[in-house]
Amino acid sequence: EAAARDQRDGDRLRFVGAATRRIARGIDLDENVLGLCRATVPTFADVILVYLRDPLPVGDERPVEPFRLRLRRSDRLPDGRTGTGSGGTAAADAGDADTGGMRRSDPADRTGFLPAADTAEVAPGSPLAEVLRGVRPVFGDSETAADAIPALLGRDHFIPDGRRAVLAPLRGRRRVIGAAVFLRLPDRPAFEPDDLLVAAQLATHTALGVDKAVLYGREAYIADALQRAMLPDSLPQPTGVRLASRYLPAAETARVGGDWYDAIPLPGSRVALVVGDVMGHSMTSAAIMGQLRTTAQTLAQLDLPPQEVLHHLDEQAQRLGSDRMATCMYAVYDPVAHRIVIANAGHPPPVLLHLGGRAEVLRVPPGAPIGVGGVDFEAVELDAPAGATLLLYTDGLVESRLRDVWTGIEQLREKLVATARLTGPDHPPPLEPLCDEVLDMLGPGDRDDDIALLAARFDGIPPSDVAYWFLEPTEQAPGKARRLARRALERWGMEELSDSVELLVSEVVTNAVRYAERPVTLRLLRTDVLRCEVGDDVPQLPRLRQARPSDEGGRGLYLVNRLARRWGATRLSTGKVVWFELARPNGG
């Protein structure tokens, strides 16, 4: 008897060790509960029912009242299969036993157990509340559990006689978060007193795992929500370029990253295209991403060259901390000049898909990542022909455990070429489906990192739709501006706008020449709207205000605000640009 008892005790220890290892494998709530069920049935019990608090409190949150338990999972012994008991040889192999035949309880349960209640309310002072407060597992036929188990499973649920039921509270770090019920069939030996210790170990490891999973899930959710909130809700639709974007979070093992993309309209109908990647996977990475994106937007509004933007981002990253590093690609596209200026800070190179179907990896000096400090960034200016598509992306698209970054870049280039063949050499592939095709190149093992993708289709603005002049800052400038604007509108067949355009151009040019020392620029652009831009060397931005009846001036911007469809002013490194837009007349 002593030898048999020692054998059973050894088997119990081995079972507990294997079972707790299996439970600990889970990284989310469902995996922890599933690990408990598969480690328990059929080795320790024939049926297990796991209830969790609904809703589950997170961290120091105050639990929601009333105290309600909801059935999370119930697994049972497959039909025709016999359990070995905690003293059997299967106990030592619980962590690796084949339990694929287990399934959730249903009305056709041939073991004799009816489906359990889906929810149970734990009333204060009730037998169930007393058992849960006691924390320790109890037998189903004990005085304390006689009414507690029926209250949990339902009064109609079959509960075997004798010590064939164990109720184990699941207590997390701060409070009871649920309960587990272990049941054995009548043709199987009843639970022994030492089995209560086994149930306690299983319940403790499961509860702590669930607690950890809930906290991890909440942190991942907050970080993911923070990151998505920092990404643009929608992309702008600047003149001469069409944009599309995609963002994919990483796999479950590293859900949160610091990838971002942005498109920022600039003066002169230009647009800044930005893609960046903060190193690391955490809420801190997402927060740093938000700070760097905001900084990039602010720098872009100053109309700094791309290399200067990266230089200031580098300084900002160093102010955030010594280990705050990121890669970034910053490009400025000019639809009038059909040119693009690109600077790189340690980021994968962009790929340009030409109209004929050729995909080219652009040669941009790689530079050092943002945050290294003490390095210079170099910008290159390249042709941006109409119909071409520029792809900016983060390394999650082209690099994984299964391939290096250059292999991934070559696969991306080949994917673009294959996609372009579908539409022929004279028609570029549609932008949104193109982004989807690019993401389809990802395999099951290619989601180690999050992915940001920004695609820009260059349409450009033809020279025939642009009129550009320099005006000396003299009293004659407003009158000359009116005449030049009228001639351009006549050439474009837009005479209907002459009165409005002449009035607004005169007011804006008058404000510009009042303080300017260098020639004032006037540009008209004919796209889906008529856009007028007036630039000068004075950095102070105009401010809309209500003029008093006695004021001789101050009504120019008021007229612009009333008559123009949109208007604005942007500070440049050399001064400012004031612009306004008018809707084109039908047929214009």
Coordinates of C-alpha atoms in Angstrom, one line a residue:
E1 CA 0.0 0.0 0.0
A2 CA 2.8 2.4 0.8
A3 CA 4.5 1.7 -2.6
A4 CA 1.2 2.2 -4.4
R5 CA 0.6 5.5 -2.5
D6 CA 4.1 6.7 -3.4
Q7 CA 3.4 5.8 -7.0
R8 CA 0.2 7.7 -7.1
D9 CA 1.9 10.7 -5.4
G10 CA 4.6 10.7 -8.0
D11 CA 2.2 10.4 -10.8
R12 CA 0.2 13.4 -9.4
L13 CA 3.4 15.5 -9.2
R14 CA 4.3 14.6 -12.8
F15 CA 0.7 15.4 -13.9
V16 CA 0.7 18.7 -12.2
G17 CA 4.1 19.6 -13.7
A18 CA 3.0 18.7 -17.2
A19 CA -0.4 20.3 -16.8
T20 CA 0.9 23.6 -15.5
R21 CA 3.4 23.8 -18.4
R22 CA 0.6 23.3 -20.8
I23 CA -1.5 26.0 -19.2
A24 CA 1.5 28.3 -19.2
R25 CA 1.9 28.0 -23.0
G26 CA -1.1 30.2 -23.6
I27 CA -0.5 33.9 -24.3
D28 CA -4.2 34.9 -24.4
L29 CA -7.2 34.1 -22.3
D30 CA -8.7 31.4 -24.5
E31 CA -5.4 29.6 -24.8
N32 CA -5.1 29.5 -21.1
V33 CA -8.6 28.1 -20.6
L34 CA -8.1 25.6 -23.4
G35 CA -4.8 24.5 -21.9
L36 CA -6.5 23.8 -18.6
C37 CA -9.2 21.7 -20.4
R38 CA -6.9 19.7 -22.5
A39 CA -4.5 19.0 -19.6
T40 CA -7.4 17.9 -17.4
V41 CA -9.7 15.7 -19.6
P42 CA -9.5 12.7 -19.6
T43 CA -6.4 12.4 -17.3
F44 CA -7.8 14.1 -14.2
A45 CA -11.6 14.3 -14.9
D46 CA -14.2 13.2 -17.4
V47 CA -15.8 16.6 -17.7
I48 CA -14.6 20.1 -16.9
L49 CA -16.6 23.4 -17.0
V50 CA -14.7 26.7 -16.7
Y51 CA -16.6 29.8 -15.7
L52 CA -15.1 33.3 -15.8
R53 CA -16.4 36.6 -14.4
D54 CA -18.4 38.6 -16.9
P55 CA -17.0 41.2 -17.5
L56 CA -13.5 40.3 -16.4
P57 CA -11.9 43.2 -14.4
V58 CA -8.5 44.4 -15.6
G59 CA -5.7 45.3 -13.2
D60 CA -7.0 47.6 -10.5
E61 CA -10.4 48.1 -12.1
R62 CA -13.3 47.9 -9.7
P63 CA -15.4 44.7 -10.6
V64 CA -18.8 45.3 -12.2
E65 CA -21.7 44.4 -10.0
P66 CA -23.6 42.1 -9.9
F67 CA -21.1 39.4 -9.7
R68 CA -21.9 37.2 -12.7
L69 CA -20.1 34.1 -14.0
R70 CA -20.3 33.0 -17.6
L71 CA -19.4 29.6 -19.0
R72 CA -16.2 30.1 -21.0
R73 CA -15.6 26.4 -22.0
S74 CA -16.9 22.9 -21.2
D75 CA -15.0 19.9 -22.4
R76 CA -15.8 16.2 -21.8
L77 CA -14.6 12.7 -22.3
P78 CA -15.2 11.5 -25.9
D79 CA -17.8 8.8 -26.4
G80 CA -16.5 5.3 -25.6
R81 CA -13.3 6.6 -24.0
T82 CA -12.4 5.8 -20.4
G83 CA -10.3 8.0 -18.1
T84 CA -7.3 6.6 -16.4
G85 CA -7.5 8.6 -13.2
S86 CA -4.9 10.8 -11.7
G87 CA -2.9 7.8 -10.7
G88 CA -2.7 6.2 -14.1
T89 CA 0.1 6.3 -16.5
A90 CA -1.5 9.0 -18.7
A91 CA -1.0 11.4 -15.9
A92 CA 2.7 11.7 -16.7
D93 CA 1.9 12.5 -20.3
A94 CA -0.9 15.0 -19.8
G95 CA 1.0 17.7 -21.5
D96 CA 1.4 15.8 -24.7
A97 CA -1.6 13.4 -24.8
D98 CA -3.8 13.4 -27.9
T99 CA -7.0 15.2 -26.9
G100 CA -8.3 16.0 -30.3
G101 CA -11.5 14.0 -29.6
M102 CA -12.7 16.4 -26.9
R103 CA -15.6 18.6 -27.7
R104 CA -17.9 21.0 -26.0
S105 CA -20.9 19.7 -24.1
D106 CA -24.1 19.5 -26.1
P107 CA -27.7 18.2 -25.6
A108 CA -26.7 14.8 -27.1
D109 CA -24.0 14.3 -24.4
R110 CA -24.0 10.5 -24.0
T111 CA -22.0 10.6 -20.8
G112 CA -25.1 11.5 -19.0
F113 CA -24.3 15.1 -18.3
L114 CA -26.8 17.7 -19.5
P115 CA -25.6 21.1 -20.8
A116 CA -24.6 23.5 -18.0
A117 CA -26.1 26.9 -17.5
D118 CA -24.5 29.6 -19.6
T119 CA -24.5 32.2 -16.8
A120 CA -24.8 32.2 -13.0
E121 CA -25.2 35.2 -10.7
V122 CA -23.3 35.0 -7.5
A123 CA -25.5 36.6 -4.9
P124 CA -23.8 38.0 -1.8
G125 CA -24.0 35.5 1.1
S126 CA -25.1 32.6 -1.1
P127 CA -23.4 29.2 -0.9
L128 CA -21.6 29.8 -4.1
A129 CA -20.3 33.1 -2.9
E130 CA -19.1 31.5 0.3
V131 CA -17.2 28.8 -1.6
L132 CA -15.6 31.3 -4.0
R133 CA -14.6 33.5 -1.0
G134 CA -12.9 30.5 0.6
V135 CA -10.6 30.1 -2.4
R136 CA -9.8 26.5 -1.8
P137 CA -11.3 23.7 -3.9
V138 CA -14.0 21.6 -2.3
F139 CA -15.8 18.3 -3.0
G140 CA -19.2 18.5 -4.6
D141 CA -20.8 16.4 -1.8
S142 CA -19.4 18.6 1.0
E143 CA -21.7 20.7 3.0
T144 CA -20.3 24.0 1.6
A145 CA -20.6 22.9 -2.1
A146 CA -23.9 21.0 -1.9
D147 CA -25.9 24.0 -3.0
A148 CA -23.0 25.9 -4.7
I149 CA -22.5 23.6 -7.7
P150 CA -26.2 23.4 -8.6
A151 CA -26.3 27.2 -8.4
L152 CA -23.4 27.4 -10.8
L153 CA -24.3 24.6 -13.3
G154 CA -28.1 24.8 -13.1
R155 CA -30.6 22.8 -11.0
D156 CA -31.2 20.4 -13.9
H157 CA -27.6 19.6 -14.4
F158 CA -26.7 16.0 -13.5
I159 CA -24.1 15.8 -10.7
P160 CA -22.7 12.3 -9.8
D161 CA -22.9 11.1 -6.2
G162 CA -19.9 10.7 -4.0
R163 CA -16.7 12.6 -4.4
R164 CA -17.0 12.8 -8.1
A165 CA -17.2 16.6 -8.4
V166 CA -14.7 19.2 -7.4
L167 CA -15.4 23.0 -7.3
A168 CA -12.3 25.1 -7.6
P169 CA -12.4 28.9 -7.4
L170 CA -10.1 30.7 -9.8
R171 CA -8.4 33.5 -7.9
G172 CA -6.2 36.0 -9.8
R173 CA -3.7 38.4 -8.2
R174 CA -6.4 40.5 -6.6
R175 CA -9.7 38.8 -6.6
V176 CA -11.7 35.7 -7.6
I177 CA -12.2 35.8 -11.4
G178 CA -14.0 32.5 -12.0
A179 CA -14.5 28.9 -11.1
A180 CA -13.7 25.4 -12.5
V181 CA -15.8 22.3 -11.9
F182 CA -14.2 18.9 -12.4
L183 CA -16.6 15.9 -12.8
R184 CA -16.0 12.1 -13.0
L185 CA -18.4 9.5 -14.4
P186 CA -19.9 7.0 -11.9
D187 CA -17.9 4.1 -13.4
R188 CA -14.6 5.8 -12.5
P189 CA -12.9 6.0 -9.1
A190 CA -14.0 9.0 -7.1
F191 CA -11.6 11.9 -6.3
E192 CA -9.3 11.5 -3.4
P193 CA -8.4 14.2 -0.8
D194 CA -5.0 14.7 -2.5
D195 CA -6.8 15.5 -5.7
L196 CA -8.0 18.7 -4.1
L197 CA -4.3 19.8 -4.0
V198 CA -4.1 19.0 -7.7
A199 CA -7.2 21.0 -8.5
A200 CA -5.8 23.9 -6.4
Q201 CA -2.6 23.9 -8.5
L202 CA -4.5 23.8 -11.8
A203 CA -6.8 26.6 -10.7
T204 CA -4.1 28.8 -9.4
H205 CA -2.0 28.6 -12.6
T206 CA -5.0 29.1 -14.8
A207 CA -6.2 32.1 -12.9
L208 CA -2.8 33.8 -12.9
G209 CA -2.5 33.0 -16.6
V210 CA -5.9 34.5 -17.3
D211 CA -5.0 37.6 -15.3
K212 CA -1.8 38.0 -17.2
A213 CA -3.5 37.4 -20.6
V214 CA -6.2 40.0 -19.8
L215 CA -3.6 42.6 -18.8
Y216 CA -1.5 41.9 -21.9
G217 CA -4.6 42.0 -24.1
R218 CA -5.6 45.4 -22.6
E219 CA -2.1 46.8 -23.1
A220 CA -2.0 45.5 -26.7
Y221 CA -5.4 46.9 -27.4
I222 CA -4.6 50.3 -26.0
A223 CA -1.3 50.5 -27.9
D224 CA -2.9 49.3 -31.1
A225 CA -5.7 51.9 -30.7
L226 CA -3.2 54.6 -29.9
Q227 CA -1.2 53.7 -33.0
R228 CA -4.2 53.6 -35.3
A229 CA -5.5 56.9 -33.9
M230 CA -2.1 58.5 -34.7
L231 CA -2.4 57.3 -38.4
P232 CA -4.3 59.5 -40.8
D233 CA -8.0 58.9 -40.9
S234 CA -8.0 59.6 -44.6
L235 CA -5.5 60.7 -47.2
P236 CA -5.7 64.1 -48.8
Q237 CA -6.4 64.3 -52.5
P238 CA -3.9 66.8 -53.7
T239 CA -3.8 68.0 -57.3
G240 CA -1.7 65.9 -59.7
V241 CA -1.3 62.8 -57.6
R242 CA -3.5 60.0 -56.4
L243 CA -2.8 58.2 -53.1
A244 CA -3.6 54.9 -51.5
S245 CA -2.4 53.4 -48.2
R246 CA -2.5 50.2 -46.1
Y247 CA -1.6 49.4 -42.6
L248 CA -1.3 45.9 -41.1
P249 CA -0.5 45.1 -37.5
A250 CA 2.1 42.5 -36.7
A251 CA 1.3 38.9 -35.7
E252 CA 0.1 38.0 -32.2
T253 CA 3.6 37.6 -30.8
A254 CA 4.4 41.3 -31.5
R255 CA 1.2 43.1 -32.2
V256 CA 2.2 46.7 -31.6
G257 CA 4.8 48.6 -33.6
G258 CA 5.7 52.1 -34.6
D259 CA 5.1 52.2 -38.4
W260 CA 3.4 55.2 -39.9
Y261 CA 2.7 56.9 -43.2
D262 CA 1.5 60.4 -44.1
A263 CA 0.7 62.6 -47.1
I264 CA 1.0 66.4 -46.4
P265 CA -0.1 69.0 -49.0
L266 CA 2.5 71.7 -49.5
P267 CA 2.5 75.1 -51.2
G268 CA 2.7 75.1 -55.0
S269 CA 0.4 72.0 -55.3
R270 CA 3.3 69.9 -54.1
V271 CA 2.8 67.0 -51.6
A272 CA 5.1 65.5 -49.0
L273 CA 5.1 61.7 -48.8
V274 CA 6.3 60.2 -45.6
V275 CA 6.8 56.6 -44.3
G276 CA 8.6 55.8 -41.0
D277 CA 9.2 52.9 -38.6
V278 CA 10.1 53.4 -35.0
M279 CA 12.2 50.5 -33.7
G280 CA 10.6 48.2 -31.2
H281 CA 7.2 46.8 -30.4
S282 CA 5.5 48.4 -27.5
M283 CA 3.2 51.2 -26.4
T284 CA 6.3 53.3 -26.1
S285 CA 7.0 52.7 -29.8
A286 CA 3.5 53.8 -30.7
A287 CA 3.8 56.9 -28.6
I288 CA 7.2 57.9 -30.1
M289 CA 5.7 57.3 -33.6
G290 CA 3.0 59.8 -32.8
Q291 CA 5.5 62.4 -31.7
L292 CA 7.7 61.9 -34.7
R293 CA 4.7 62.1 -37.1
T294 CA 3.5 65.3 -35.5
T295 CA 7.1 66.7 -35.8
A296 CA 7.3 65.7 -39.4
Q297 CA 3.9 67.5 -40.1
T298 CA 5.1 70.6 -38.4
L299 CA 8.4 70.6 -40.3
A300 CA 6.6 70.0 -43.6
Q301 CA 4.5 73.1 -43.1
L302 CA 7.7 75.1 -42.9
D303 CA 8.5 73.9 -46.4
L304 CA 12.0 72.7 -45.5
P305 CA 14.0 70.5 -47.9
P306 CA 13.7 66.7 -47.2
Q307 CA 17.2 66.4 -45.8
E308 CA 16.5 69.3 -43.4
V309 CA 13.3 67.6 -42.2
L310 CA 15.2 64.4 -41.5
H311 CA 17.9 66.4 -39.7
H312 CA 15.3 68.0 -37.4
L313 CA 13.6 64.6 -36.8
D314 CA 17.0 63.2 -35.8
E315 CA 17.4 66.0 -33.2
Q316 CA 13.8 65.4 -31.9
A317 CA 14.5 61.7 -31.5
Q318 CA 17.6 62.4 -29.5
R319 CA 15.6 64.7 -27.2
L320 CA 13.1 61.9 -26.6
G321 CA 15.9 59.6 -25.3
S322 CA 19.2 58.0 -26.2
D323 CA 17.7 54.8 -27.5
R324 CA 14.8 56.4 -29.5
M325 CA 15.6 55.3 -33.1
A326 CA 13.5 55.2 -36.3
T327 CA 13.9 54.9 -40.0
C328 CA 12.1 57.3 -42.3
M329 CA 11.7 58.1 -46.0
Y330 CA 10.7 61.7 -46.8
A331 CA 9.8 62.7 -50.4
V332 CA 8.3 65.8 -52.0
Y333 CA 6.5 65.5 -55.3
D334 CA 6.0 68.5 -57.6
P335 CA 3.3 67.9 -60.1
V336 CA 4.1 71.0 -62.2
A337 CA 7.8 70.1 -62.6
H338 CA 7.2 66.3 -62.7
R339 CA 10.0 65.9 -60.3
I340 CA 10.4 64.3 -56.9
V341 CA 13.0 65.0 -54.2
I342 CA 13.7 62.1 -51.8
A343 CA 15.9 61.8 -48.6
N344 CA 16.3 58.6 -46.6
A345 CA 17.2 57.8 -43.0
G346 CA 18.1 54.1 -42.9
H347 CA 14.8 53.0 -44.6
P348 CA 14.2 50.4 -47.3
P349 CA 14.5 52.0 -50.8
P350 CA 11.3 53.1 -52.6
V351 CA 10.2 51.3 -55.8
L352 CA 8.9 53.2 -58.9
L353 CA 6.6 51.3 -61.2
H354 CA 6.8 53.0 -64.7
L355 CA 3.8 53.2 -67.0
G356 CA 5.3 50.5 -69.4
G357 CA 5.4 48.0 -66.6
R358 CA 9.1 48.3 -65.6
A359 CA 9.6 48.4 -61.8
E360 CA 12.7 50.2 -60.6
V361 CA 14.3 50.2 -57.1
L362 CA 15.3 53.8 -56.7
R363 CA 18.9 54.6 -55.8
V364 CA 18.6 56.9 -52.8
P365 CA 21.5 57.3 -50.4
P366 CA 20.4 55.1 -47.4
G367 CA 21.6 57.4 -44.6
A368 CA 21.6 56.6 -40.9
P369 CA 18.5 56.0 -38.8
I370 CA 16.9 58.9 -37.0
G371 CA 18.2 59.1 -33.5
V372 CA 21.8 58.2 -34.3
G373 CA 22.9 61.9 -34.2
G374 CA 25.8 63.6 -35.8
V375 CA 25.1 62.5 -39.4
D376 CA 24.1 64.3 -42.5
F377 CA 21.3 63.3 -44.8
E378 CA 21.5 63.6 -48.6
A379 CA 18.6 64.2 -50.9
V380 CA 18.3 63.3 -54.6
E381 CA 16.1 64.7 -57.2
L382 CA 14.5 62.3 -59.8
D383 CA 12.1 62.4 -62.6
A384 CA 8.5 61.5 -61.7
P385 CA 6.9 60.8 -65.1
A386 CA 3.1 60.9 -65.5
G387 CA 1.5 57.5 -65.0
A388 CA 4.3 56.2 -62.8
T389 CA 3.6 54.8 -59.3
L390 CA 5.8 55.3 -56.3
L391 CA 5.7 52.8 -53.4
L392 CA 7.0 53.7 -50.0
Y393 CA 6.8 50.9 -47.4
T394 CA 8.2 49.7 -44.1
D395 CA 10.6 46.7 -43.7
G396 CA 7.7 44.5 -42.4
L397 CA 6.6 44.1 -46.1
V398 CA 10.0 42.8 -47.4
E399 CA 11.8 41.3 -44.4
S400 CA 10.9 38.4 -42.1
R401 CA 12.4 35.3 -40.4
L402 CA 12.1 33.5 -43.8
R403 CA 13.8 36.1 -46.0
D404 CA 16.3 38.9 -45.9
V405 CA 15.3 42.4 -46.9
W406 CA 16.9 42.4 -50.4
T407 CA 15.2 39.2 -51.3
G408 CA 11.9 40.7 -50.2
I409 CA 12.6 43.9 -52.2
E410 CA 13.2 41.8 -55.3
Q411 CA 10.0 39.8 -54.7
L412 CA 8.2 43.2 -54.4
R413 CA 9.6 44.4 -57.7
E414 CA 8.6 41.2 -59.4
K415 CA 5.1 41.4 -58.0
L416 CA 4.7 44.9 -59.3
V417 CA 5.9 43.9 -62.8
A418 CA 3.5 40.9 -62.8
T419 CA 0.6 43.1 -61.7
A420 CA 1.3 45.7 -64.3
R421 CA 1.1 43.1 -67.1
L422 CA -2.5 42.5 -66.3
T423 CA -3.5 46.0 -67.4
G424 CA -1.1 46.3 -70.3
P425 CA 1.7 48.8 -71.1
D426 CA -0.6 51.8 -71.7
H427 CA -2.7 51.7 -68.6
P428 CA -1.3 51.6 -65.0
P429 CA -2.9 49.2 -62.6
P430 CA -5.7 50.7 -60.4
L431 CA -4.1 52.0 -57.2
E432 CA -6.3 50.3 -54.6
P433 CA -6.1 46.8 -56.1
L434 CA -2.4 47.3 -56.6
C435 CA -1.9 47.8 -52.8
D436 CA -3.9 44.6 -52.2
E437 CA -1.8 42.7 -54.7
V438 CA 1.4 43.8 -53.0
L439 CA 0.1 42.6 -49.6
D440 CA -0.8 39.3 -51.1
M441 CA 2.9 38.5 -51.5
L442 CA 3.0 38.0 -47.7
G443 CA 3.2 34.4 -46.5
P444 CA 2.1 32.9 -43.2
G445 CA 5.5 33.5 -41.7
D446 CA 5.9 37.0 -43.0
R447 CA 4.0 38.9 -40.3
D448 CA 6.8 39.4 -37.7
D449 CA 6.4 43.2 -37.9
D450 CA 3.7 45.6 -38.7
I451 CA 3.5 47.0 -42.2
A452 CA 2.8 50.5 -43.5
L453 CA 2.4 51.0 -47.3
L454 CA 1.9 54.3 -49.2
A455 CA 1.4 54.3 -52.9
A456 CA 1.4 57.5 -55.0
R457 CA 0.2 57.6 -58.7
F458 CA 1.8 60.6 -60.5
D459 CA -0.6 62.3 -62.8
G460 CA 1.2 65.7 -62.9
I461 CA -0.2 69.0 -64.2
P462 CA 0.5 69.8 -67.9
P463 CA 2.4 73.0 -68.7
S464 CA -0.7 74.2 -70.6
D465 CA -2.6 74.3 -67.4
V466 CA -0.1 76.5 -65.6
A467 CA 0.4 80.3 -65.8
Y468 CA 3.3 81.8 -63.9
W469 CA 4.6 85.4 -63.5
F470 CA 7.0 87.6 -61.5
L471 CA 5.7 91.0 -60.4
E472 CA 7.8 93.8 -59.1
P473 CA 6.5 95.1 -55.7
T474 CA 5.2 98.4 -57.0
E475 CA 1.9 100.2 -57.1
Q476 CA 1.3 99.0 -60.7
A477 CA 1.5 95.3 -59.6
P478 CA -2.2 94.7 -58.8
G479 CA -3.3 96.2 -62.1
K480 CA -0.8 94.1 -64.0
A481 CA -1.9 91.0 -62.1
R482 CA -5.5 91.6 -63.1
R483 CA -4.6 91.9 -66.8
L484 CA -2.5 88.7 -66.7
A485 CA -5.1 86.7 -64.9
R486 CA -7.8 87.9 -67.4
R487 CA -5.7 86.8 -70.4
A488 CA -5.0 83.4 -68.9
L489 CA -8.7 82.8 -68.2
E490 CA -9.6 83.8 -71.8
R491 CA -7.0 81.3 -73.1
W492 CA -8.6 78.6 -71.0
G493 CA -12.2 79.5 -71.9
M494 CA -13.0 80.5 -68.3
E495 CA -14.1 84.1 -68.8
E496 CA -17.1 83.5 -66.4
L497 CA -14.6 83.7 -63.5
S498 CA -12.8 86.8 -64.7
D499 CA -14.6 89.3 -62.4
S500 CA -14.1 87.1 -59.3
V501 CA -10.5 86.2 -60.1
E502 CA -9.5 89.8 -60.9
L503 CA -11.0 91.1 -57.7
L504 CA -9.4 88.4 -55.5
V505 CA -6.0 88.5 -57.3
S506 CA -6.0 92.3 -56.9
E507 CA -6.7 92.1 -53.1
V508 CA -4.1 89.4 -52.5
V509 CA -1.4 91.0 -54.6
T510 CA -2.0 94.4 -53.0
N511 CA -1.4 92.9 -49.6
A512 CA 1.8 91.2 -50.9
V513 CA 3.4 94.2 -52.5
R514 CA 2.7 96.4 -49.5
Y515 CA 5.6 95.0 -47.5
A516 CA 7.5 92.8 -50.0
E517 CA 11.1 93.8 -51.0
R518 CA 11.6 91.2 -53.7
P519 CA 9.4 90.3 -56.8
V520 CA 6.0 88.8 -56.0
T521 CA 5.1 85.5 -57.7
L522 CA 1.6 84.9 -59.2
R523 CA 0.6 81.5 -60.4
L524 CA -2.7 80.1 -61.8
L525 CA -3.3 76.4 -62.0
R526 CA -6.2 74.9 -64.0
T527 CA -7.1 71.4 -62.6
D528 CA -10.5 70.3 -61.3
V529 CA -10.6 73.7 -59.7
L530 CA -9.0 77.1 -60.5
R531 CA -6.2 77.7 -58.0
C532 CA -4.4 81.0 -57.6
E533 CA -1.1 81.3 -55.6
V534 CA 0.6 84.6 -54.6
G535 CA 4.1 84.3 -53.0
D536 CA 6.2 87.0 -51.3
D537 CA 9.3 87.3 -49.1
V538 CA 7.4 88.4 -45.9
P539 CA 7.0 85.5 -43.4
Q540 CA 4.1 87.1 -41.4
L541 CA 0.9 85.3 -42.3
P542 CA -2.3 87.3 -43.0
R543 CA -5.1 87.1 -40.4
L544 CA -8.8 87.4 -41.2
R545 CA -10.5 90.1 -39.2
Q546 CA -13.7 92.1 -39.3
A547 CA -12.9 95.7 -40.5
R548 CA -14.6 98.6 -38.7
P549 CA -16.7 101.0 -40.7
S550 CA -14.0 103.7 -40.3
D551 CA -11.1 101.5 -41.5
E552 CA -9.8 102.3 -45.0
G553 CA -8.5 98.7 -45.5
G554 CA -8.7 95.3 -43.9
R555 CA -11.4 93.9 -46.2
G556 CA -9.3 92.0 -48.7
L557 CA -9.2 88.7 -46.9
Y558 CA -12.8 89.1 -45.9
L559 CA -13.7 89.2 -49.6
V560 CA -11.4 86.2 -50.3
N561 CA -13.1 84.3 -47.5
R562 CA -16.6 85.0 -48.9
L563 CA -16.0 84.5 -52.6
A564 CA -13.4 81.7 -52.7
R565 CA -14.2 78.0 -52.3
R566 CA -11.2 77.5 -50.1
W567 CA -8.2 79.7 -49.2
G568 CA -5.2 79.5 -46.9
A569 CA -1.7 80.8 -46.2
T570 CA 1.6 78.8 -45.7
R571 CA 4.8 80.1 -44.3
L572 CA 7.9 79.2 -46.4
S573 CA 11.6 79.3 -45.5
T574 CA 11.8 82.3 -47.9
G575 CA 8.5 84.0 -47.1
K576 CA 4.9 82.8 -47.5
V577 CA 2.3 81.8 -50.1
V578 CA -1.4 82.9 -50.0
W579 CA -3.7 80.9 -52.1
F580 CA -7.4 80.5 -53.0
E581 CA -9.5 78.2 -55.1
L582 CA -12.6 78.7 -57.2
A583 CA -14.9 76.1 -58.7
R584 CA -14.5 75.8 -62.4
P585 CA -17.6 76.7 -64.5
N586 CA -19.3 74.0 -66.5
G587 CA -17.2 73.2 -69.6
G588 CA -14.3 75.3 -68.3

